CSV table of C-alpha atoms and ligand atoms in Angstrom, one decimal:
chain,number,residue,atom,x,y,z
Y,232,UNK,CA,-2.8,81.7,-1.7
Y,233,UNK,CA,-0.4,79.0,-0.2
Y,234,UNK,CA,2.1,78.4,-2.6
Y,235,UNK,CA,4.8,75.1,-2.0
Y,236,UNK,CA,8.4,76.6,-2.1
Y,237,UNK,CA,9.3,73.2,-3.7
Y,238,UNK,CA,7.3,70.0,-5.6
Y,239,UNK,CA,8.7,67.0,-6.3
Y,240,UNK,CA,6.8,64.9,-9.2
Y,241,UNK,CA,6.6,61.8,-10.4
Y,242,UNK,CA,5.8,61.9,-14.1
Y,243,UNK,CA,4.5,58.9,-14.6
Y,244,UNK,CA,1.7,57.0,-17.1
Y,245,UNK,CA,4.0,58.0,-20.4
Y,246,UNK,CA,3.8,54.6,-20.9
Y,247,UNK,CA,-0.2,54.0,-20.6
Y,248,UNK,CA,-0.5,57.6,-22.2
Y,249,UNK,CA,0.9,56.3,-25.4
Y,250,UNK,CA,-1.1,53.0,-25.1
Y,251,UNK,CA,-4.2,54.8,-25.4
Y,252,UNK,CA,-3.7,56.5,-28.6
Y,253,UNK,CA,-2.2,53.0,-29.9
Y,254,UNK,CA,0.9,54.8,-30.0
Y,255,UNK,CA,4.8,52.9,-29.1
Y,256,UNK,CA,5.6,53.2,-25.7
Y,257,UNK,CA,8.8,55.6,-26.6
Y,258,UNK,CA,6.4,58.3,-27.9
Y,259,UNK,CA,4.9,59.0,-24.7
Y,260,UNK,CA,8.0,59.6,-23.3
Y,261,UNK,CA,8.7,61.9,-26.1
Y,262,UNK,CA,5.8,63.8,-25.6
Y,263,UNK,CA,6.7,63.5,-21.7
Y,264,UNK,CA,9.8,65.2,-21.9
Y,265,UNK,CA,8.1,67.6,-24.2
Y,266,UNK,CA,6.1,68.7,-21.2
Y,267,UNK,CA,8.6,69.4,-18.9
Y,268,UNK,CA,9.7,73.2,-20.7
Y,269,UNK,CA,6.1,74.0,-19.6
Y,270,UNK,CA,6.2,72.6,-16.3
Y,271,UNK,CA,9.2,75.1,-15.7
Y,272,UNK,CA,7.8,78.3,-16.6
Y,273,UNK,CA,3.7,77.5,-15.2
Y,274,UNK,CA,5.4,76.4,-11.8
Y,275,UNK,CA,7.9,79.6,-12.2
Y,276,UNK,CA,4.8,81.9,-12.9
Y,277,UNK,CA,3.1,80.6,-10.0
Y,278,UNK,CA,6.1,81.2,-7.6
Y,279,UNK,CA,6.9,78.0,-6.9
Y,280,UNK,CA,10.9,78.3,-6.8
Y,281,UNK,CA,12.0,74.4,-6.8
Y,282,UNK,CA,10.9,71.5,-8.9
Y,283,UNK,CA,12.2,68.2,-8.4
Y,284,UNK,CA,11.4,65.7,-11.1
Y,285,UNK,CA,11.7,61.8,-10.9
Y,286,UNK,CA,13.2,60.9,-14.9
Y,287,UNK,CA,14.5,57.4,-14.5
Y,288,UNK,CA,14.7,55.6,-11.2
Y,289,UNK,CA,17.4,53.5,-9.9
Y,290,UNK,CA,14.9,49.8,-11.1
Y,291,UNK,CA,14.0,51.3,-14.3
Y,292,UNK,CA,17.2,49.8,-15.8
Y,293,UNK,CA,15.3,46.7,-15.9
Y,294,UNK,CA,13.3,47.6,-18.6
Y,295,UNK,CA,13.7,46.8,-22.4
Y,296,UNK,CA,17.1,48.3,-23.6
Y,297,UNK,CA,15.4,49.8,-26.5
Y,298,UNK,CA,13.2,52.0,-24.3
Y,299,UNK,CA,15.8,53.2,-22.4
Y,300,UNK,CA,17.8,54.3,-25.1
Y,301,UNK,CA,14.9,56.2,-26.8
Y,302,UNK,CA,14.2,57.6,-23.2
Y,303,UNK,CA,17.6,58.9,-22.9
Y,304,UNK,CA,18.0,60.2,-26.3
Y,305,UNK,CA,14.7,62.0,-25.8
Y,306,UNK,CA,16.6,63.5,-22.6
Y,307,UNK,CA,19.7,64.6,-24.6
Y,308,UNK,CA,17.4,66.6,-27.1
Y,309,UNK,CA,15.7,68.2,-24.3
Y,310,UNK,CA,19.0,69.2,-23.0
Y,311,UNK,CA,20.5,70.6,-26.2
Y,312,UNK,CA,17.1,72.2,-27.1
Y,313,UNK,CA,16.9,73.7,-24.3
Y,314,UNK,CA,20.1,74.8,-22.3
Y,315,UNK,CA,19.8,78.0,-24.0
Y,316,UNK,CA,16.6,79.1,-22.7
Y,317,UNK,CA,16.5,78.0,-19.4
Y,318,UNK,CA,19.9,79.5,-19.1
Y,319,UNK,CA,18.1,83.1,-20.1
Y,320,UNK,CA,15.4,82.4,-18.1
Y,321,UNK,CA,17.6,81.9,-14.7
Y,322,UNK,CA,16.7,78.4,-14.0
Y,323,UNK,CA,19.7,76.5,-12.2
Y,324,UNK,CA,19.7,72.8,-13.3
Y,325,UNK,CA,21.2,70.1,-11.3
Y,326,UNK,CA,21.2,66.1,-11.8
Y,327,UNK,CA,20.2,64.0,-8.6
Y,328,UNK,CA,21.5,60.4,-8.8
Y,329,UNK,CA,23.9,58.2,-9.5
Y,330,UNK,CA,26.4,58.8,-12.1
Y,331,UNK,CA,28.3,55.6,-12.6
Y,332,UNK,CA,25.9,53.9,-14.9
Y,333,UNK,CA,25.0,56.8,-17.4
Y,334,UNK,CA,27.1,57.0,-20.8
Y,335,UNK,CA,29.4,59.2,-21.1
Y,336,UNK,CA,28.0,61.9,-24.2
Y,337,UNK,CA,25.1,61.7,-21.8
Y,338,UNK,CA,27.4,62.9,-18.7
Y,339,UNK,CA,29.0,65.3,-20.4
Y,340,UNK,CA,26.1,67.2,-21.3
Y,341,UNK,CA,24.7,67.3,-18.0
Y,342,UNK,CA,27.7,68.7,-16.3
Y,343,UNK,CA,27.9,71.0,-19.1
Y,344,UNK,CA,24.5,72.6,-18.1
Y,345,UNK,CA,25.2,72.6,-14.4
Y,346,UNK,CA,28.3,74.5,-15.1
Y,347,UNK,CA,26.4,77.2,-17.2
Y,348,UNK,CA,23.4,77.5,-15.3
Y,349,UNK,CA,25.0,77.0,-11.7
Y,350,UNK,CA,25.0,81.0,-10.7
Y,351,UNK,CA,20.9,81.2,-11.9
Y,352,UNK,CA,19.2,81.8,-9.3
Y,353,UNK,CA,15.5,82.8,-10.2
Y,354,UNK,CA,14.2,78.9,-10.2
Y,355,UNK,CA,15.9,75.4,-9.1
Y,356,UNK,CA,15.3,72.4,-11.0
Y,357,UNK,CA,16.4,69.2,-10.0
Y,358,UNK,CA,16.0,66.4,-12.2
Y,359,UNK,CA,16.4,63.1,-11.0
Y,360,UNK,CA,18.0,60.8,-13.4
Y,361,UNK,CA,19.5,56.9,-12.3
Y,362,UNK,CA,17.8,58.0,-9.0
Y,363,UNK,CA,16.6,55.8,-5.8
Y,364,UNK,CA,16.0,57.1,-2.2
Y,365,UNK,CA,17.5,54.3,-0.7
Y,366,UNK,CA,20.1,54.7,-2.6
Y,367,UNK,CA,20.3,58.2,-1.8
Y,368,UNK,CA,20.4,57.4,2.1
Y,369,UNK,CA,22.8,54.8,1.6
Y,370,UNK,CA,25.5,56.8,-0.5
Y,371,UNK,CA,25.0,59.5,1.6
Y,372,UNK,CA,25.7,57.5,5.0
Y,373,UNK,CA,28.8,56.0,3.0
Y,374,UNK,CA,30.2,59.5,2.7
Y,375,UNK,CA,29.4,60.6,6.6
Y,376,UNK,CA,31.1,57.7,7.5
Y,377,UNK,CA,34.0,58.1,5.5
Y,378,UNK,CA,34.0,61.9,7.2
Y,379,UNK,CA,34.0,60.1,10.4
Y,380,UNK,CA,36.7,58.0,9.9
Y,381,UNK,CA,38.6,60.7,8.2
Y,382,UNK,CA,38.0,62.5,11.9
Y,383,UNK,CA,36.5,65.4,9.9
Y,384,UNK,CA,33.3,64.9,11.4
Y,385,UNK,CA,32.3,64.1,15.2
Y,386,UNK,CA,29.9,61.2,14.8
Y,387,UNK,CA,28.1,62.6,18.4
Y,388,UNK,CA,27.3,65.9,16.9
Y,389,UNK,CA,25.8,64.7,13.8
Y,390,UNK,CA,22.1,66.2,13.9
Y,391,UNK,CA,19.3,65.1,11.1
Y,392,UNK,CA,19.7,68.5,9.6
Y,393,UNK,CA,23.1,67.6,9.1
Y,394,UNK,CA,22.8,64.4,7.9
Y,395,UNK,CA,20.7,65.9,5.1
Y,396,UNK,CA,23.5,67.5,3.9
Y,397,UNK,CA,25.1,64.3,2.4
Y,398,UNK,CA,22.0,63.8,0.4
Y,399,UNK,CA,21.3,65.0,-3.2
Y,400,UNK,CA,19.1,67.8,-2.3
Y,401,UNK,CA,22.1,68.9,-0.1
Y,402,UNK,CA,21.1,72.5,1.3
Y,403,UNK,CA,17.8,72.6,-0.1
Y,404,UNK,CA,14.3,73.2,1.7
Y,405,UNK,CA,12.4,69.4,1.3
Y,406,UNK,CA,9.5,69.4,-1.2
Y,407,UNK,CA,6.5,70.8,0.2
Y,408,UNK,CA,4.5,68.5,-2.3
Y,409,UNK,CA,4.5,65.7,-4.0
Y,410,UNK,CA,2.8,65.3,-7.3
Y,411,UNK,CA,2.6,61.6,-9.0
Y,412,UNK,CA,0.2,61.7,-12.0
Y,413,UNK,CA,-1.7,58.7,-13.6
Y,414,UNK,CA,-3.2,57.6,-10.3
Y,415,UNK,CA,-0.9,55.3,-9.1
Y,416,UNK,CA,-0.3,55.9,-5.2
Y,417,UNK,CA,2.9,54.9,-4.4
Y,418,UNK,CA,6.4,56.8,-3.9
Y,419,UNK,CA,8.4,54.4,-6.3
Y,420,UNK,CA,11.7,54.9,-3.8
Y,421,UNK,CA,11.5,58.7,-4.6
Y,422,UNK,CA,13.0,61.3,-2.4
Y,423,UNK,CA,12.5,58.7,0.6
Y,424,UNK,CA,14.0,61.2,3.2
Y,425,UNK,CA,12.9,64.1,1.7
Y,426,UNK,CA,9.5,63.6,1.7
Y,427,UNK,CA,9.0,63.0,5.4
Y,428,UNK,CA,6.0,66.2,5.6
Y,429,UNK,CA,5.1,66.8,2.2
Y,430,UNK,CA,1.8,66.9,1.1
Y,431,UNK,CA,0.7,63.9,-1.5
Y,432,UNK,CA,-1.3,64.7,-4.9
Y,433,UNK,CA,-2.2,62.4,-7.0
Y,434,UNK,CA,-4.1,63.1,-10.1
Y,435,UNK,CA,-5.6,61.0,-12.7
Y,436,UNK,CA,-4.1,62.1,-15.5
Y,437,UNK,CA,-1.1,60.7,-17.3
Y,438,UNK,CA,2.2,62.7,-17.5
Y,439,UNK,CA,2.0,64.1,-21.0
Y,440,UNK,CA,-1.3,65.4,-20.2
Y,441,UNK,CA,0.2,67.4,-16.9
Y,442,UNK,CA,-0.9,70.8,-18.3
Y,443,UNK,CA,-1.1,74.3,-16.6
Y,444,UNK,CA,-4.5,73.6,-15.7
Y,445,UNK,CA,-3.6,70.5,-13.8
Y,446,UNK,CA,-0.7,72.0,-12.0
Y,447,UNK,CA,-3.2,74.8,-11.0
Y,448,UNK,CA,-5.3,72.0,-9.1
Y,449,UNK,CA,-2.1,70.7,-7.3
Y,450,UNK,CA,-1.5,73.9,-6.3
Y,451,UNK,CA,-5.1,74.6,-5.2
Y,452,UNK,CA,-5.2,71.3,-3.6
Y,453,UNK,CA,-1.6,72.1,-1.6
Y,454,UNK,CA,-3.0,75.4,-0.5
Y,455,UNK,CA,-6.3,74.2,1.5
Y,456,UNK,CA,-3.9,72.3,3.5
Y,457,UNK,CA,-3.1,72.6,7.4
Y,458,UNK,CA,0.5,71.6,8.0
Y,459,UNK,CA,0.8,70.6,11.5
Y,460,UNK,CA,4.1,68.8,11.1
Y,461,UNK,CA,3.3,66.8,14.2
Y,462,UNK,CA,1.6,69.7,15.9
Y,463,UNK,CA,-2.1,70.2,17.7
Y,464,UNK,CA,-4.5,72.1,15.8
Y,465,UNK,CA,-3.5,75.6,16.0
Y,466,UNK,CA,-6.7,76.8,15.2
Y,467,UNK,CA,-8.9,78.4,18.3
Y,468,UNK,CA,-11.4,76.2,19.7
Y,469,UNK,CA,-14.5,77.4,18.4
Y,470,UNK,CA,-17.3,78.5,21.3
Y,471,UNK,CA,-18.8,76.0,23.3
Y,472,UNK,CA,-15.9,73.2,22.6
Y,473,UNK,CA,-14.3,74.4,25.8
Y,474,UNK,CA,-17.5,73.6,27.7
Y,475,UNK,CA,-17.8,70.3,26.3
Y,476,UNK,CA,-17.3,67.5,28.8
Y,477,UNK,CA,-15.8,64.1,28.0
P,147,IPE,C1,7.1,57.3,-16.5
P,147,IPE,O1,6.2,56.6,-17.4
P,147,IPE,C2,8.4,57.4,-17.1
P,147,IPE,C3,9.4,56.5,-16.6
P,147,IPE,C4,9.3,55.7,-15.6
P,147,IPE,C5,10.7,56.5,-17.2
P,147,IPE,P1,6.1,55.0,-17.5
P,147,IPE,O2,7.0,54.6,-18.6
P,147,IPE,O3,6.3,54.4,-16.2
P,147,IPE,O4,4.6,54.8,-17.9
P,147,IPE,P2,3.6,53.8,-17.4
P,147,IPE,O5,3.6,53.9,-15.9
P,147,IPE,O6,4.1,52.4,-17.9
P,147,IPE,O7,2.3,54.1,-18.0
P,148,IPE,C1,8.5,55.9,-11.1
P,148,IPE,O1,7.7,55.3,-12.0
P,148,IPE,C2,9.8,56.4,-11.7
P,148,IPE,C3,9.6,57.5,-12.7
P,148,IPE,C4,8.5,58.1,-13.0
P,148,IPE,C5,10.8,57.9,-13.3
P,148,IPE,P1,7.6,53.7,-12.3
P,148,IPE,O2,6.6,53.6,-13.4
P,148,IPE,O3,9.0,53.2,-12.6
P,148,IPE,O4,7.1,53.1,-11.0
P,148,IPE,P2,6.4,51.8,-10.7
P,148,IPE,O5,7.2,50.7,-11.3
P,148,IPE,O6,5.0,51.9,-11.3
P,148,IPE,O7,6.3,51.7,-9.2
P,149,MG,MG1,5.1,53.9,-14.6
């Protein structure tokens, strides 16, 4: 079976999740957060090597302060539960985004786990926290420029692969597919560049009830594709198609 080198997700519909068992809004992110662990190891079992997951979005911040300090503290329990393990397990954690507007216990304990984890490398997991793509772009066009001014770059030889290199995922292969649960089919300023080929899933289901299963019909789903990335068909005509007259 095909299997995507990289997925990007969207874990959204904590919100609704919670909604339907008349629960607060803050407990479906709990139980959101709770599914990420399992994410890890089903999409490490599968041999899916990089998983790139949308936390907190550069336009969240205008939600109600109490939710997004219950979200966060949900995120620094994850981190101190779990550090340990993943760092057994050879997962690599990094944190795409910006930095400027997260507190600093919060910082601290995710540079903490990208120093300890940083030589793993049996599984890559990105976790986008305070994250936009055009903000992505835009920082990382800042920074060429600056290169360019700086003469350490030669604006005429800049090349899209390059380019790509001043973004978060710097280095990495782009997702191969793009998972946004609860139904919703829009890309939320995600991984804007990133994305370009990917293939889109989007199930029904809401985040915290992303389970193995699910992931198994993504993965199903991703592998029936053809990726022609702009290409004919490269199947063989079949017989008779090249007698056919228009
Ligand atoms: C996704 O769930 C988590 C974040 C955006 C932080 P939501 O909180 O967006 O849940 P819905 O979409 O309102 O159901
Ligand atoms: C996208 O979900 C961001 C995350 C899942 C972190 P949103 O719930 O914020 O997206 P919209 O507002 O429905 O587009
Ligand atoms: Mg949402």
């Amino acid at each position: 079976m095909n299997i995507p080198e990289h997925i990007a997700v969207v874990m959204d519909g904590n919100g609704r999740w919670a909604k339907r068992w008349n629960l607060p809004r803050t407990l479906g992110h709990k139980k959101g957060i709770n599914r990420i662990e399992e994410l890890i190891d089903n999409a490490k079992g599968m041999g899916v090597k990089i998983v790139t997951l949308f936390a907190f979005s550069t336009e969240n911040w205008s939600r109600p302060k109490k939710e997004i300090e219950r979200l966060f503290f949900y995120l620094k329990t994850f981190i101190l539960k779990k550090s340990k393990k993943l760092n057994k397990d050879g997962v690599r954690v990094n944190f795409i985004g910006r930095r400027d507007r997260l507190g600093k216990s919060l910082l601290n304990m995710m540079e903490e786990l990208e120093d300890l984890t940083k030589n793993n490398r049996a599984f890559i997991i990105n976790i986008a926290l305070d994250y936009g793509g055009r903000w992505d772009i835009l920082h990382g066009a800042k920074r060429l420029a600056r290169d360019a001014l700086d003469k350490k770059i030669n604006l005429e030889d800049i090349e899209e692969k390059d380019f790509s290199r001043y973004l978060f995922l710097n280095g990495m292969p782009y997702p191969d597919l793009l998972i946004r649960t609860s139904g919703e089919l829009r890309i939320s300023n995600f991984l804007l560049w990133q994305l370009a080929y990917a293939e889109f899933y989007f199930p029904a289901c809401f985040w915290p009830d992303f389970d193995r299963e699910e992931l198994k019909n993504a993965i199903k789903y991703y592998s029936q594709k053809e990726r022609r990335f702009g290409k004919i068909d490269s199947r063989k005509p079949k017989t008779g198609d090249l007698e056919m007259k228009v």
